[in-house]
């Protein structure tokens, strides 16, 4: 689905994305996506031949949107690479505090779909790698020694903070992760 999306495709993807995120991919059927989006069954199947294809398209669409949102929000908050590294958790804290937050959609889908060969798994891994590469670039710019190891440590922090926000329904984990990140930056 590399072509430009038309309005109907975007509507289907946005509807399915919202439903999958709020209810889980396993608890939403194609008929619910059709009814909620208001498109005809034939229209949906013209672009998405199966639920798995729709899940894959939704995950790609969501990944592109989320990564763009994250990087733009972080870049807007810091003048230096160190500031931007720390700002990542300010951005995430706001996301976690959103009343519609229901966990990281990329972690959620991996937990829901047990088949590790499913395209959604690969997309989730790609998002994780994109975050790691972005953080590694910032760490290099900030003069952190061993930016590769630092980026892996960062992934542990973001995973832990996201899990805390999901389980506890509070955004506090982002602040704890930010403080830990600050220690890691100073140490490295």
mmCIF file of C-alpha atoms in Angstrom, residues 31-167:
data_model
loop_
_atom_site.group_PDB
_atom_site.id
_atom_site.type_symbol
_atom_site.label_atom_id
_atom_site.label_comp_id
_atom_site.label_asym_id
_atom_site.label_seq_id
_atom_site.Cartn_x
_atom_site.Cartn_y
_atom_site.Cartn_z
ATOM 1 C CA UNK A 31 -18.172 -6.198 9.657
ATOM 2 C CA UNK A 32 -17.629 -3.781 12.556
ATOM 3 C CA UNK A 33 -15.044 -1.854 10.528
ATOM 4 C CA UNK A 34 -17.479 -1.706 7.606
ATOM 5 C CA UNK A 35 -20.409 -0.571 9.776
ATOM 6 C CA UNK A 36 -18.391 2.025 11.684
ATOM 7 C CA UNK A 37 -16.669 3.456 8.607
ATOM 8 C CA UNK A 38 -19.874 3.478 6.589
ATOM 9 C CA UNK A 39 -18.279 1.935 3.510
ATOM 10 C CA UNK A 40 -19.644 -0.957 1.530
ATOM 11 C CA UNK A 41 -18.167 -4.408 2.088
ATOM 12 C CA UNK A 42 -17.139 -4.540 -1.556
ATOM 13 C CA UNK A 43 -15.301 -1.215 -1.173
ATOM 14 C CA UNK A 44 -13.303 -2.443 1.812
ATOM 15 C CA UNK A 45 -12.389 -5.686 0.085
ATOM 16 C CA UNK A 46 -11.308 -3.801 -3.042
ATOM 17 C CA UNK A 47 -8.294 -2.521 -1.091
ATOM 18 C CA UNK A 48 -7.948 -5.034 1.740
ATOM 19 C CA UNK A 49 -8.563 -8.628 0.687
ATOM 20 C CA UNK A 50 -8.517 -9.985 4.245
ATOM 21 C CA UNK A 51 -8.463 -8.897 7.855
ATOM 22 C CA UNK A 52 -4.751 -9.680 7.994
ATOM 23 C CA UNK A 53 -4.128 -7.324 5.070
ATOM 24 C CA UNK A 54 -6.191 -4.661 6.818
ATOM 25 C CA UNK A 55 -4.230 -5.154 10.061
ATOM 26 C CA UNK A 56 -0.964 -4.847 8.138
ATOM 27 C CA UNK A 57 -2.117 -1.685 6.360
ATOM 28 C CA UNK A 58 -3.352 -0.171 9.620
ATOM 29 C CA UNK A 59 -0.062 -0.918 11.347
ATOM 30 C CA UNK A 60 1.965 0.629 8.502
ATOM 31 C CA UNK A 61 -0.298 3.684 8.485
ATOM 32 C CA UNK A 62 -0.154 4.043 12.254
ATOM 33 C CA UNK A 63 3.623 3.513 12.353
ATOM 34 C CA UNK A 64 4.191 6.279 9.826
ATOM 35 C CA UNK A 65 1.899 8.652 11.729
ATOM 36 C CA UNK A 66 3.289 7.815 15.170
ATOM 37 C CA UNK A 67 6.951 8.091 14.209
ATOM 38 C CA UNK A 68 6.363 11.411 12.453
ATOM 39 C CA UNK A 69 4.405 12.756 15.444
ATOM 40 C CA UNK A 70 7.064 11.601 17.900
ATOM 41 C CA UNK A 71 10.047 13.064 16.046
ATOM 42 C CA UNK A 72 8.339 16.387 15.292
ATOM 43 C CA UNK A 73 7.185 16.760 18.917
ATOM 44 C CA UNK A 74 10.666 15.954 20.232
ATOM 45 C CA UNK A 75 12.433 18.266 17.767
ATOM 46 C CA UNK A 76 10.098 21.117 18.764
ATOM 47 C CA UNK A 77 11.056 20.772 22.434
ATOM 48 C CA UNK A 78 14.804 20.892 22.477
ATOM 49 C CA UNK A 79 17.600 23.054 21.162
ATOM 50 C CA UNK A 80 20.333 20.490 21.730
ATOM 51 C CA UNK A 81 20.517 16.751 21.189
ATOM 52 C CA UNK A 82 20.638 16.214 24.961
ATOM 53 C CA UNK A 83 17.522 18.364 25.412
ATOM 54 C CA UNK A 84 15.761 16.384 22.697
ATOM 55 C CA UNK A 85 16.739 13.054 24.259
ATOM 56 C CA UNK A 86 15.235 14.135 27.565
ATOM 57 C CA UNK A 87 12.209 15.650 25.809
ATOM 58 C CA UNK A 88 11.308 12.236 24.396
ATOM 59 C CA UNK A 89 9.865 11.334 27.777
ATOM 60 C CA UNK A 90 8.041 14.658 28.087
ATOM 61 C CA UNK A 91 6.338 13.856 24.782
ATOM 62 C CA UNK A 92 5.580 10.312 25.909
ATOM 63 C CA UNK A 93 4.266 11.545 29.259
ATOM 64 C CA UNK A 94 1.676 13.657 27.438
ATOM 65 C CA UNK A 95 0.734 10.668 25.293
ATOM 66 C CA UNK A 96 0.376 8.450 28.353
ATOM 67 C CA UNK A 97 -1.809 11.076 30.063
ATOM 68 C CA UNK A 98 -4.246 11.190 27.149
ATOM 69 C CA UNK A 99 -7.575 9.719 28.335
ATOM 70 C CA UNK A 100 -7.702 7.580 25.174
ATOM 71 C CA UNK A 101 -4.280 6.011 25.818
ATOM 72 C CA UNK A 102 -4.598 2.234 25.821
ATOM 73 C CA UNK A 103 -0.977 1.209 25.662
ATOM 74 C CA UNK A 104 1.502 1.210 22.844
ATOM 75 C CA UNK A 105 -0.349 -0.024 19.747
ATOM 76 C CA UNK A 106 2.790 -1.745 18.477
ATOM 77 C CA UNK A 107 3.317 -3.689 21.691
ATOM 78 C CA UNK A 108 -0.406 -4.431 21.901
ATOM 79 C CA UNK A 109 -0.565 -6.045 18.477
ATOM 80 C CA UNK A 110 2.506 -8.190 19.153
ATOM 81 C CA UNK A 111 0.875 -9.445 22.334
ATOM 82 C CA UNK A 112 -2.430 -10.103 20.587
ATOM 83 C CA UNK A 113 -1.142 -11.860 17.499
ATOM 84 C CA UNK A 114 0.883 -14.852 18.586
ATOM 85 C CA UNK A 115 2.234 -15.596 15.112
ATOM 86 C CA UNK A 116 5.690 -13.973 15.020
ATOM 87 C CA UNK A 117 5.707 -14.234 11.226
ATOM 88 C CA UNK A 118 2.633 -11.984 10.929
ATOM 89 C CA UNK A 119 3.469 -8.704 9.158
ATOM 90 C CA UNK A 120 2.250 -6.745 12.205
ATOM 91 C CA UNK A 121 5.158 -8.201 14.192
ATOM 92 C CA UNK A 122 7.616 -7.045 11.562
ATOM 93 C CA UNK A 123 6.086 -3.568 11.494
ATOM 94 C CA UNK A 124 6.267 -3.349 15.301
ATOM 95 C CA UNK A 125 9.917 -4.384 15.205
ATOM 96 C CA UNK A 126 10.535 -1.787 12.512
ATOM 97 C CA UNK A 127 8.986 0.936 14.677
ATOM 98 C CA UNK A 128 11.163 -0.140 17.581
ATOM 99 C CA UNK A 129 14.243 -0.021 15.354
ATOM 100 C CA UNK A 130 13.273 3.417 14.006
ATOM 101 C CA UNK A 131 13.012 4.734 17.567
ATOM 102 C CA UNK A 132 16.359 3.163 18.436
ATOM 103 C CA UNK A 133 18.052 4.667 15.368
ATOM 104 C CA UNK A 134 16.606 8.110 16.148
ATOM 105 C CA UNK A 135 17.791 7.909 19.760
ATOM 106 C CA UNK A 136 21.192 6.609 18.685
ATOM 107 C CA UNK A 137 21.566 9.582 16.331
ATOM 108 C CA UNK A 138 20.648 12.017 19.123
ATOM 109 C CA UNK A 139 22.996 10.229 21.533
ATOM 110 C CA UNK A 140 25.846 10.507 19.027
ATOM 111 C CA UNK A 141 25.128 14.228 18.561
ATOM 112 C CA UNK A 142 25.026 14.654 22.362
ATOM 113 C CA UNK A 143 28.446 13.038 22.697
ATOM 114 C CA UNK A 144 27.237 9.955 24.567
ATOM 115 C CA UNK A 145 29.875 7.237 24.573
ATOM 116 C CA UNK A 146 28.634 3.948 23.147
ATOM 117 C CA UNK A 147 25.453 5.297 21.519
ATOM 118 C CA UNK A 148 24.549 1.766 20.348
ATOM 119 C CA UNK A 149 24.362 0.439 23.925
ATOM 120 C CA UNK A 150 22.681 3.659 25.047
ATOM 121 C CA UNK A 151 19.959 3.208 22.403
ATOM 122 C CA UNK A 152 19.258 -0.318 23.675
ATOM 123 C CA UNK A 153 19.018 0.978 27.239
ATOM 124 C CA UNK A 154 16.629 3.631 25.988
ATOM 125 C CA UNK A 155 14.359 0.959 24.533
ATOM 126 C CA UNK A 156 14.172 -0.672 27.957
ATOM 127 C CA UNK A 157 13.160 2.653 29.478
ATOM 128 C CA UNK A 158 10.486 3.395 26.893
ATOM 129 C CA UNK A 159 9.113 -0.136 27.166
ATOM 130 C CA UNK A 160 8.972 0.066 30.947
ATOM 131 C CA UNK A 161 7.381 3.510 30.954
ATOM 132 C CA UNK A 162 4.792 2.414 28.379
ATOM 133 C CA UNK A 163 3.982 -0.693 30.373
ATOM 134 C CA UNK A 164 3.589 1.305 33.607
ATOM 135 C CA UNK A 165 1.254 3.746 31.849
ATOM 136 C CA UNK A 166 -0.789 0.898 30.412
ATOM 137 C CA UNK A 167 -1.113 -1.064 33.648
#
